[in-house]
């Protein structure tokens, strides 16, 4: 406990420094210029070359020791400021294959080829441009006021969060071995559910394990008018889809959150032709690793069982392919989160700090706490909506454009100001 208090004192000091300094004179406009540049020039996951170069440049200007190409396009900046604990601050850099429809004067016009080779629009529809801008603002503040705190800051610009590979790649490339190992790690994520100027916190499980599972349902094709000579994979696929719904409702405790969604089903080319196979694409969500494994095991059992019931031989049992882009659940250290909440209530005001429910979305920031180092984490929500627009939408019973949609447009200036004050 004494160790926690000693380490946590640095975070409190950093919060106090940021809260009292607000934003350095002239920095507000500079940060907005940076934000608009990042927004206009998004890059897809694993291709963040220019974005990484700009973040490296910003870190160097603030006096950090900078290492580039960590786990691909990852950037690590270190600011050593005497004795004390080490705090890691993280921002993600990648954008989404979404064509922007905000009408903003600095809207993205970028086009790129996606994983399948199709030309797509590219947009910071998840707010990573705000995340990066906030990190740069916080780094500038803390670098300018080193006399007010001591310890070590490790700031990382992470690639490929949207495809769940960036954190894994940076850790595999020695993030915790080549650079000061953090005592705590913090990050933020914008949300349109809160007004700009507000912060949301969720202690404990805050985001979910995310798995993507493909199932190939095999059979024996034939003429649609002679079904008795075939083994119909379309019917078998339908039976599997329905049977999967009983896993969460009847085989997982109602006290354990879990989701199985079959988001895609394909099979056949013509109404009078029974195909040889069908394809299912699933997303699975859970919090605990035990429930995650339970879901996978039970899905496999149901696929085999339904195949047997349909008379499919063992050689044609469904094939399950669990994609590598697994995102581990995000667990916010309760003690750290509660202490941060208390500090923010003092520095920002109680009314601006909100308790938020856990969500079943994914975020690979959780991976930084899944190593042998067991680093305590906290990711907090940063309000991104214009307060008047949010209030009006709520009064109408509507929602503002969500993350990952073409019309998502944060109140970037107000959100950046609060994020810079809050991100120690």
CSV table of C-alpha atoms in Angstrom, one decimal:
chain,number,residue,atom,x,y,z
A,1,UNK,CA,0.0,0.0,0.0
A,2,UNK,CA,2.9,2.4,0.8
A,3,UNK,CA,4.3,1.7,-2.7
A,4,UNK,CA,1.0,2.5,-4.3
A,5,UNK,CA,0.7,5.8,-2.3
A,6,UNK,CA,4.2,6.8,-3.3
A,7,UNK,CA,3.7,6.0,-6.9
A,8,UNK,CA,0.3,7.6,-7.0
A,9,UNK,CA,1.6,10.8,-5.6
A,10,UNK,CA,3.3,11.5,-9.0
A,11,UNK,CA,-0.1,11.1,-10.8
A,12,UNK,CA,-1.7,13.5,-8.3
A,13,UNK,CA,1.2,16.0,-8.9
A,14,UNK,CA,0.9,15.7,-12.7
A,15,UNK,CA,-2.9,16.2,-12.5
A,16,UNK,CA,-2.3,19.3,-10.4
A,17,UNK,CA,0.2,20.7,-12.8
A,18,UNK,CA,-2.1,20.2,-15.8
A,19,UNK,CA,-5.2,21.4,-14.0
A,20,UNK,CA,-3.6,24.6,-12.8
A,21,UNK,CA,-1.8,25.4,-16.0
A,22,UNK,CA,-4.9,24.8,-18.3
A,23,UNK,CA,-3.1,25.2,-21.7
A,24,UNK,CA,0.1,27.1,-22.2
A,25,UNK,CA,-0.4,30.5,-23.8
A,26,UNK,CA,-0.6,30.1,-27.5
A,27,UNK,CA,-0.8,26.3,-27.3
A,28,UNK,CA,-4.6,26.2,-27.8
A,29,UNK,CA,-4.3,27.4,-31.4
A,30,UNK,CA,-1.2,25.2,-32.1
A,31,UNK,CA,-3.1,22.1,-30.8
A,32,UNK,CA,-6.0,22.8,-33.1
A,33,UNK,CA,-3.7,23.3,-36.0
A,34,UNK,CA,-2.2,19.9,-35.2
A,35,UNK,CA,-5.7,18.3,-34.8
A,36,UNK,CA,-6.9,19.6,-38.1
A,37,UNK,CA,-3.7,18.3,-39.8
A,38,UNK,CA,-4.2,14.8,-38.3
A,39,UNK,CA,-7.9,14.8,-39.2
A,40,UNK,CA,-7.2,15.8,-42.8
A,41,UNK,CA,-4.5,13.2,-43.2
A,42,UNK,CA,-5.7,9.9,-41.7
A,43,UNK,CA,-4.0,6.6,-42.3
A,44,UNK,CA,-5.3,3.0,-42.0
A,45,UNK,CA,-4.1,0.5,-39.5
A,46,UNK,CA,-0.4,-0.7,-40.0
A,47,UNK,CA,0.1,2.2,-42.5
A,48,UNK,CA,0.6,5.1,-40.1
A,49,UNK,CA,4.0,6.1,-41.5
A,50,UNK,CA,3.3,9.9,-41.9
A,51,UNK,CA,1.3,10.1,-38.7
A,52,UNK,CA,4.0,8.4,-36.7
A,53,UNK,CA,6.7,10.8,-38.1
A,54,UNK,CA,4.6,13.8,-37.0
A,55,UNK,CA,4.1,12.4,-33.5
A,56,UNK,CA,7.8,11.7,-33.3
A,57,UNK,CA,8.5,15.3,-34.3
A,58,UNK,CA,6.2,16.6,-31.7
A,59,UNK,CA,7.7,14.5,-28.9
A,60,UNK,CA,11.2,15.6,-29.9
A,61,UNK,CA,10.2,19.3,-29.8
A,62,UNK,CA,8.9,18.7,-26.3
A,63,UNK,CA,12.3,17.4,-25.2
A,64,UNK,CA,11.6,13.6,-25.1
A,65,UNK,CA,14.0,10.9,-26.1
A,66,UNK,CA,12.3,9.4,-29.1
A,67,UNK,CA,12.5,5.9,-30.6
A,68,UNK,CA,10.6,5.2,-33.8
A,69,UNK,CA,9.4,2.0,-35.5
A,70,UNK,CA,8.6,0.1,-32.3
A,71,UNK,CA,6.3,-2.7,-33.3
A,72,UNK,CA,5.9,-1.3,-36.8
A,73,UNK,CA,5.0,2.4,-36.8
A,74,UNK,CA,4.9,2.7,-33.1
A,75,UNK,CA,6.7,5.7,-31.5
A,76,UNK,CA,8.0,5.8,-27.9
A,77,UNK,CA,9.0,9.1,-26.2
A,78,UNK,CA,10.7,9.1,-22.8
A,79,UNK,CA,10.9,12.1,-20.4
A,80,UNK,CA,13.2,11.4,-17.5
A,81,UNK,CA,12.8,13.9,-14.7
A,82,UNK,CA,14.6,12.7,-11.6
A,83,UNK,CA,13.7,10.0,-9.1
A,84,UNK,CA,10.1,8.7,-8.9
A,85,UNK,CA,7.7,6.3,-10.5
A,86,UNK,CA,7.1,5.8,-14.2
A,87,UNK,CA,3.8,6.6,-15.8
A,88,UNK,CA,2.9,5.5,-19.4
A,89,UNK,CA,0.5,7.6,-21.5
A,90,UNK,CA,-0.8,6.1,-24.7
A,91,UNK,CA,-2.6,7.5,-27.8
A,92,UNK,CA,-3.6,5.5,-30.9
A,93,UNK,CA,-2.9,6.7,-34.4
A,94,UNK,CA,-4.9,4.7,-37.0
A,95,UNK,CA,-8.1,5.7,-38.8
A,96,UNK,CA,-11.0,3.7,-40.2
A,97,UNK,CA,-12.1,2.8,-43.8
A,98,UNK,CA,-15.0,5.2,-43.6
A,99,UNK,CA,-15.9,8.0,-46.0
A,100,UNK,CA,-16.4,11.2,-44.1
A,101,UNK,CA,-19.7,13.0,-44.4
A,102,UNK,CA,-19.4,15.8,-41.8
A,103,UNK,CA,-19.1,18.8,-44.2
A,104,UNK,CA,-16.3,20.2,-42.1
A,105,UNK,CA,-13.8,22.5,-43.9
A,106,UNK,CA,-11.0,20.2,-42.8
A,107,UNK,CA,-12.8,17.0,-43.6
A,108,UNK,CA,-10.7,14.1,-44.9
A,109,UNK,CA,-10.6,13.5,-48.6
A,110,UNK,CA,-8.2,10.6,-48.3
A,111,UNK,CA,-8.8,7.4,-50.3
A,112,UNK,CA,-6.8,4.2,-49.8
A,113,UNK,CA,-7.0,0.5,-50.6
A,114,UNK,CA,-8.3,-1.7,-47.8
A,115,UNK,CA,-7.2,-5.2,-46.8
A,116,UNK,CA,-9.1,-6.7,-49.7
A,117,UNK,CA,-7.8,-4.2,-52.3
A,118,UNK,CA,-11.0,-2.1,-52.6
A,119,UNK,CA,-10.7,1.7,-52.7
A,120,UNK,CA,-12.3,3.2,-49.6
A,121,UNK,CA,-12.5,6.6,-47.9
A,122,UNK,CA,-10.4,7.0,-44.8
A,123,UNK,CA,-11.5,9.0,-41.7
A,124,UNK,CA,-10.7,9.4,-38.0
A,125,UNK,CA,-14.2,8.2,-37.2
A,126,UNK,CA,-13.1,6.9,-33.8
A,127,UNK,CA,-11.5,10.1,-32.5
A,128,UNK,CA,-7.9,9.0,-32.6
A,129,UNK,CA,-7.0,12.4,-33.9
A,130,UNK,CA,-8.2,13.9,-30.6
A,131,UNK,CA,-6.3,11.2,-28.6
A,132,UNK,CA,-3.1,12.2,-30.3
A,133,UNK,CA,-3.7,15.9,-29.9
A,134,UNK,CA,-4.4,15.5,-26.2
A,135,UNK,CA,-1.2,13.5,-25.7
A,136,UNK,CA,0.9,16.1,-27.4
A,137,UNK,CA,-0.8,18.9,-25.4
A,138,UNK,CA,-0.1,17.0,-22.1
A,139,UNK,CA,3.5,16.3,-23.0
A,140,UNK,CA,4.1,20.0,-23.8
A,141,UNK,CA,2.6,21.1,-20.5
A,142,UNK,CA,4.6,18.6,-18.4
A,143,UNK,CA,7.8,19.2,-20.3
A,144,UNK,CA,7.5,23.0,-19.7
A,145,UNK,CA,6.8,22.5,-15.9
A,146,UNK,CA,9.4,19.8,-14.9
A,147,UNK,CA,10.2,21.8,-11.8
A,148,UNK,CA,6.8,20.9,-10.4
A,149,UNK,CA,7.1,17.1,-10.6
A,150,UNK,CA,9.7,14.2,-10.6
A,151,UNK,CA,9.6,10.8,-12.1
A,152,UNK,CA,9.6,9.3,-15.7
A,153,UNK,CA,7.0,9.7,-18.4
A,154,UNK,CA,6.8,7.1,-21.2
A,155,UNK,CA,4.5,8.4,-24.0
A,156,UNK,CA,3.6,6.0,-26.8
A,157,UNK,CA,1.9,6.6,-30.1
A,158,UNK,CA,0.4,3.2,-31.0
A,159,UNK,CA,-0.4,1.9,-34.4
A,160,UNK,CA,-3.2,-0.5,-35.5
A,161,UNK,CA,-5.6,-0.3,-32.5
A,162,UNK,CA,-8.6,-0.7,-34.9
A,163,UNK,CA,-7.3,-4.1,-36.0
A,164,UNK,CA,-6.2,-5.1,-32.5
A,165,UNK,CA,-2.5,-5.6,-33.5
A,166,UNK,CA,-0.7,-2.5,-32.4
A,167,UNK,CA,-0.4,-3.0,-28.6
A,168,UNK,CA,0.6,-6.7,-29.2
A,169,UNK,CA,3.3,-5.6,-31.7
A,170,UNK,CA,4.8,-2.9,-29.5
A,171,UNK,CA,4.9,-5.3,-26.5
A,172,UNK,CA,6.5,-8.0,-28.6
A,173,UNK,CA,9.1,-5.5,-29.8
A,174,UNK,CA,10.3,-5.0,-26.2
A,175,UNK,CA,8.2,-2.0,-25.0
A,176,UNK,CA,8.6,-3.1,-21.4
A,177,UNK,CA,12.2,-4.3,-21.8
A,178,UNK,CA,13.8,-1.6,-24.0
A,179,UNK,CA,12.1,1.4,-22.2
A,180,UNK,CA,11.3,2.2,-18.6
A,181,UNK,CA,8.7,-0.2,-17.3
A,182,UNK,CA,5.6,1.7,-16.1
A,183,UNK,CA,4.2,1.6,-12.7
A,184,UNK,CA,0.9,2.8,-14.1
A,185,UNK,CA,-0.5,3.2,-17.7
A,186,UNK,CA,-3.3,5.6,-18.7
A,187,UNK,CA,-5.2,6.4,-21.8
A,188,UNK,CA,-8.4,8.1,-22.9
A,189,UNK,CA,-11.1,7.5,-25.4
A,190,UNK,CA,-13.6,10.1,-26.8
A,191,UNK,CA,-17.3,9.5,-26.6
A,192,UNK,CA,-20.3,11.4,-28.0
A,193,UNK,CA,-22.3,10.2,-25.0
A,194,UNK,CA,-20.7,12.9,-22.8
A,195,UNK,CA,-20.5,16.6,-23.3
A,196,UNK,CA,-17.1,18.1,-24.1
A,197,UNK,CA,-15.6,19.2,-20.8
A,198,UNK,CA,-16.8,16.0,-19.0
A,199,UNK,CA,-14.9,12.8,-18.1
A,200,UNK,CA,-16.3,9.3,-17.6
A,201,UNK,CA,-14.9,6.6,-15.5
A,202,UNK,CA,-15.7,2.9,-15.1
A,203,UNK,CA,-13.7,0.9,-12.5
A,204,UNK,CA,-13.2,-2.8,-13.1
A,205,UNK,CA,-14.1,-4.4,-16.4
A,206,UNK,CA,-14.8,-1.5,-18.8
A,207,UNK,CA,-14.5,-3.1,-22.2
A,208,UNK,CA,-14.8,-6.7,-23.5
A,209,UNK,CA,-12.8,-9.5,-24.9
A,210,UNK,CA,-13.5,-9.4,-28.7
A,211,UNK,CA,-13.1,-12.5,-30.9
A,212,UNK,CA,-14.0,-12.8,-34.5
A,213,UNK,CA,-14.9,-16.4,-35.5
A,214,UNK,CA,-15.5,-17.8,-39.0
A,215,UNK,CA,-17.4,-21.1,-39.4
A,216,UNK,CA,-17.4,-23.0,-42.7
A,217,UNK,CA,-20.5,-25.3,-42.7
A,218,UNK,CA,-19.9,-28.2,-45.1
A,219,UNK,CA,-22.3,-30.5,-46.8
A,220,UNK,CA,-22.9,-32.2,-50.2
A,221,UNK,CA,-24.4,-30.2,-53.0
A,222,UNK,CA,-27.2,-31.2,-55.3
A,223,UNK,CA,-30.3,-30.3,-57.2
A,224,UNK,CA,-32.8,-28.2,-55.3
A,225,UNK,CA,-35.6,-30.5,-56.5
A,226,UNK,CA,-33.8,-33.7,-55.2
A,227,UNK,CA,-32.8,-32.7,-51.6
A,228,UNK,CA,-32.7,-36.3,-50.4
A,229,UNK,CA,-29.5,-36.9,-52.4
A,230,UNK,CA,-27.7,-33.9,-50.8
A,231,UNK,CA,-26.6,-32.8,-47.3
A,232,UNK,CA,-27.9,-29.2,-47.3
A,233,UNK,CA,-25.3,-26.8,-45.6
A,234,UNK,CA,-27.9,-23.9,-45.8
A,235,UNK,CA,-30.3,-25.7,-43.6
A,236,UNK,CA,-27.5,-26.8,-41.3
A,237,UNK,CA,-26.2,-23.2,-41.1
A,238,UNK,CA,-29.7,-22.1,-40.1
A,239,UNK,CA,-29.9,-24.7,-37.3
A,240,UNK,CA,-26.5,-23.7,-36.0
A,241,UNK,CA,-27.4,-20.0,-35.9
A,242,UNK,CA,-30.5,-20.8,-33.9
A,243,UNK,CA,-28.8,-23.2,-31.6
A,244,UNK,CA,-26.0,-20.7,-30.8
A,245,UNK,CA,-28.5,-18.4,-29.3
A,246,UNK,CA,-29.1,-20.8,-26.4
A,247,UNK,CA,-25.4,-20.6,-25.2
A,248,UNK,CA,-25.8,-17.1,-23.6
A,249,UNK,CA,-29.4,-17.6,-22.6
A,250,UNK,CA,-29.1,-21.1,-21.1
A,251,UNK,CA,-25.4,-22.0,-20.6
A,252,UNK,CA,-23.7,-18.9,-19.3
A,253,UNK,CA,-24.6,-17.4,-15.9
A,254,UNK,CA,-26.9,-14.4,-16.2
A,255,UNK,CA,-24.4,-12.6,-13.9
A,256,UNK,CA,-21.6,-13.0,-16.5
A,257,UNK,CA,-21.9,-10.7,-19.6
A,258,UNK,CA,-21.5,-12.4,-22.9
A,259,UNK,CA,-22.6,-11.8,-26.5
A,260,UNK,CA,-22.7,-14.1,-29.6
A,261,UNK,CA,-23.6,-12.3,-32.8
A,262,UNK,CA,-23.8,-14.0,-36.2
A,263,UNK,CA,-23.3,-10.9,-38.3
A,264,UNK,CA,-22.9,-12.6,-41.7
A,265,UNK,CA,-24.3,-15.7,-43.4
A,266,UNK,CA,-23.7,-16.8,-47.0
A,267,UNK,CA,-24.4,-19.9,-48.9
A,268,UNK,CA,-25.4,-20.8,-52.4
A,269,UNK,CA,-25.7,-19.0,-55.7
A,270,UNK,CA,-29.2,-20.0,-57.0
A,271,UNK,CA,-32.5,-21.0,-55.6
A,272,UNK,CA,-32.6,-24.4,-57.2
A,273,UNK,CA,-29.0,-25.4,-56.4
A,274,UNK,CA,-28.0,-26.9,-53.0
A,275,UNK,CA,-24.4,-25.7,-52.4
A,276,UNK,CA,-21.5,-27.7,-50.9
A,277,UNK,CA,-20.9,-25.2,-48.1
A,278,UNK,CA,-22.1,-22.1,-46.2
A,279,UNK,CA,-20.2,-19.4,-44.4
A,280,UNK,CA,-20.9,-17.8,-41.0
A,281,UNK,CA,-19.1,-14.9,-39.5
A,282,UNK,CA,-19.4,-14.3,-35.7
A,283,UNK,CA,-18.3,-11.8,-33.1
A,284,UNK,CA,-18.0,-13.0,-29.5
A,285,UNK,CA,-17.9,-10.6,-26.5
A,286,UNK,CA,-17.1,-11.4,-22.9
A,287,UNK,CA,-15.2,-10.0,-19.9
A,288,UNK,CA,-13.6,-12.9,-18.1
A,289,UNK,CA,-11.2,-15.3,-19.9
A,290,UNK,CA,-13.1,-18.2,-18.4
A,291,UNK,CA,-16.4,-17.1,-20.1
A,292,UNK,CA,-14.5,-16.5,-23.4
A,293,UNK,CA,-13.1,-20.0,-23.4
A,294,UNK,CA,-16.6,-21.3,-22.5
A,295,UNK,CA,-18.1,-19.6,-25.5
A,296,UNK,CA,-15.6,-21.0,-27.9
A,297,UNK,CA,-15.9,-24.6,-26.5
A,298,UNK,CA,-19.7,-24.5,-26.6
A,299,UNK,CA,-19.8,-23.2,-30.1
A,300,UNK,CA,-17.6,-26.0,-31.3
A,301,UNK,CA,-19.8,-28.5,-29.5
A,302,UNK,CA,-23.0,-27.2,-31.1
A,303,UNK,CA,-21.5,-27.1,-34.6
A,304,UNK,CA,-20.5,-30.8,-34.2
A,305,UNK,CA,-23.8,-31.8,-32.7
A,306,UNK,CA,-25.9,-30.2,-35.3
A,307,UNK,CA,-23.8,-31.7,-38.0
A,308,UNK,CA,-24.3,-35.2,-36.5
A,309,UNK,CA,-28.0,-34.6,-36.2
A,310,UNK,CA,-28.1,-33.6,-39.9
A,311,UNK,CA,-26.3,-36.8,-40.9
A,312,UNK,CA,-23.1,-35.1,-41.9
A,313,UNK,CA,-20.0,-37.5,-41.7
A,314,UNK,CA,-17.1,-36.6,-39.5
A,315,UNK,CA,-15.0,-35.7,-42.5
A,316,UNK,CA,-17.4,-32.9,-43.3
A,317,UNK,CA,-17.9,-31.4,-39.8
A,318,UNK,CA,-18.0,-27.6,-39.7
A,319,UNK,CA,-14.6,-25.9,-39.6
A,320,UNK,CA,-14.0,-23.2,-37.0
A,321,UNK,CA,-11.4,-20.5,-37.7
A,322,UNK,CA,-10.7,-18.1,-34.8
A,323,UNK,CA,-9.1,-15.0,-36.3
A,324,UNK,CA,-5.8,-13.7,-34.8
A,325,UNK,CA,-7.2,-10.2,-34.2
A,326,UNK,CA,-8.3,-11.0,-30.7
A,327,UNK,CA,-8.7,-8.0,-28.3
A,328,UNK,CA,-8.4,-8.7,-24.6
A,329,UNK,CA,-10.8,-7.2,-22.2
A,330,UNK,CA,-9.9,-3.9,-20.5
A,331,UNK,CA,-9.8,-4.0,-16.7
A,332,UNK,CA,-9.5,-0.6,-15.1
A,333,UNK,CA,-7.7,-1.0,-11.8
A,334,UNK,CA,-10.4,0.0,-9.2
A,335,UNK,CA,-8.1,1.6,-6.7
A,336,UNK,CA,-6.3,3.7,-9.4
A,337,UNK,CA,-9.6,4.6,-11.1
A,338,UNK,CA,-11.2,5.7,-7.8
A,339,UNK,CA,-8.2,7.8,-6.8
A,340,UNK,CA,-8.1,9.4,-10.2
A,341,UNK,CA,-11.8,10.2,-10.0
A,342,UNK,CA,-11.3,11.9,-6.6
A,343,UNK,CA,-8.4,13.9,-8.0
A,344,UNK,CA,-10.4,15.0,-11.1
A,345,UNK,CA,-13.4,15.9,-8.9
A,346,UNK,CA,-11.1,18.3,-7.0
A,347,UNK,CA,-9.4,19.8,-10.1
A,348,UNK,CA,-12.2,19.8,-12.7
A,349,UNK,CA,-15.3,19.9,-10.4
A,350,UNK,CA,-17.5,17.0,-9.2
A,351,UNK,CA,-20.2,17.7,-11.8
A,352,UNK,CA,-17.8,17.1,-14.7
A,353,UNK,CA,-16.7,13.6,-13.6
A,354,UNK,CA,-19.3,10.9,-14.4
A,355,UNK,CA,-19.6,7.2,-13.6
A,356,UNK,CA,-20.0,5.2,-16.8
A,357,UNK,CA,-21.3,1.7,-17.3
A,358,UNK,CA,-19.1,-1.0,-18.8
A,359,UNK,CA,-19.4,-1.6,-22.6
A,360,UNK,CA,-19.1,-4.7,-24.8
A,361,UNK,CA,-16.9,-2.8,-27.3
A,362,UNK,CA,-13.2,-3.6,-27.6
A,363,UNK,CA,-10.0,-1.6,-27.1
A,364,UNK,CA,-6.5,-3.2,-27.2
A,365,UNK,CA,-5.2,-0.9,-24.4
A,366,UNK,CA,-6.1,-3.7,-22.1
A,367,UNK,CA,-3.2,-5.7,-23.4
A,368,UNK,CA,-0.7,-3.4,-21.6
A,369,UNK,CA,-2.0,-4.9,-18.3
A,370,UNK,CA,-1.9,-8.5,-19.5
A,371,UNK,CA,1.8,-9.0,-19.3
A,372,UNK,CA,3.8,-10.5,-16.5
A,373,UNK,CA,4.5,-7.0,-15.3
A,374,UNK,CA,0.7,-6.7,-14.4
A,375,UNK,CA,0.7,-2.9,-14.8
A,376,UNK,CA,-2.4,-1.3,-13.3
A,377,UNK,CA,-4.4,0.5,-16.1
A,378,UNK,CA,-7.0,3.2,-16.4
A,379,UNK,CA,-8.7,4.2,-19.6
A,380,UNK,CA,-11.2,7.0,-19.1
A,381,UNK,CA,-13.9,8.4,-21.4
A,382,UNK,CA,-13.5,12.0,-22.7
A,383,UNK,CA,-16.7,13.9,-23.6
A,384,UNK,CA,-16.6,15.0,-27.2
A,385,UNK,CA,-20.1,16.4,-28.0
A,386,UNK,CA,-21.1,20.0,-28.1
A,387,UNK,CA,-23.0,20.5,-24.8
A,388,UNK,CA,-26.0,22.3,-26.5
A,389,UNK,CA,-26.2,19.8,-29.3
A,390,UNK,CA,-26.1,16.9,-26.9
A,391,UNK,CA,-28.8,18.4,-24.6
A,392,UNK,CA,-31.0,19.0,-27.6
A,393,UNK,CA,-30.6,15.5,-28.9
A,394,UNK,CA,-31.3,14.0,-25.5
A,395,UNK,CA,-34.5,16.1,-25.2
A,396,UNK,CA,-35.6,14.7,-28.6
A,397,UNK,CA,-34.8,11.2,-27.4
A,398,UNK,CA,-32.1,10.9,-30.1
A,399,UNK,CA,-28.4,10.2,-30.2
A,400,UNK,CA,-25.6,12.2,-31.9
A,401,UNK,CA,-23.6,10.6,-34.6
A,402,UNK,CA,-21.7,7.6,-33.1
A,403,UNK,CA,-18.1,6.6,-33.2
A,404,UNK,CA,-17.2,4.7,-36.4
A,405,UNK,CA,-19.9,6.5,-38.5
A,406,UNK,CA,-19.3,9.0,-41.4
A,407,UNK,CA,-20.9,11.9,-39.5
A,408,UNK,CA,-19.0,11.7,-36.2
A,409,UNK,CA,-17.6,15.1,-35.4
A,410,UNK,CA,-16.2,15.9,-31.9
A,411,UNK,CA,-16.1,19.3,-30.3
A,412,UNK,CA,-12.4,19.0,-30.7
A,413,UNK,CA,-11.2,22.2,-29.1
A,414,UNK,CA,-13.2,21.8,-25.9
A,415,UNK,CA,-12.5,18.1,-25.7
A,416,UNK,CA,-8.7,18.7,-26.2
A,417,UNK,CA,-8.7,21.3,-23.5
A,418,UNK,CA,-10.3,19.0,-20.9
A,419,UNK,CA,-8.2,16.0,-22.1
A,420,UNK,CA,-5.0,17.9,-21.7
A,421,UNK,CA,-5.9,18.9,-18.2
A,422,UNK,CA,-6.9,15.3,-17.3
A,423,UNK,CA,-4.2,13.2,-19.0
A,424,UNK,CA,-1.3,13.2,-16.5
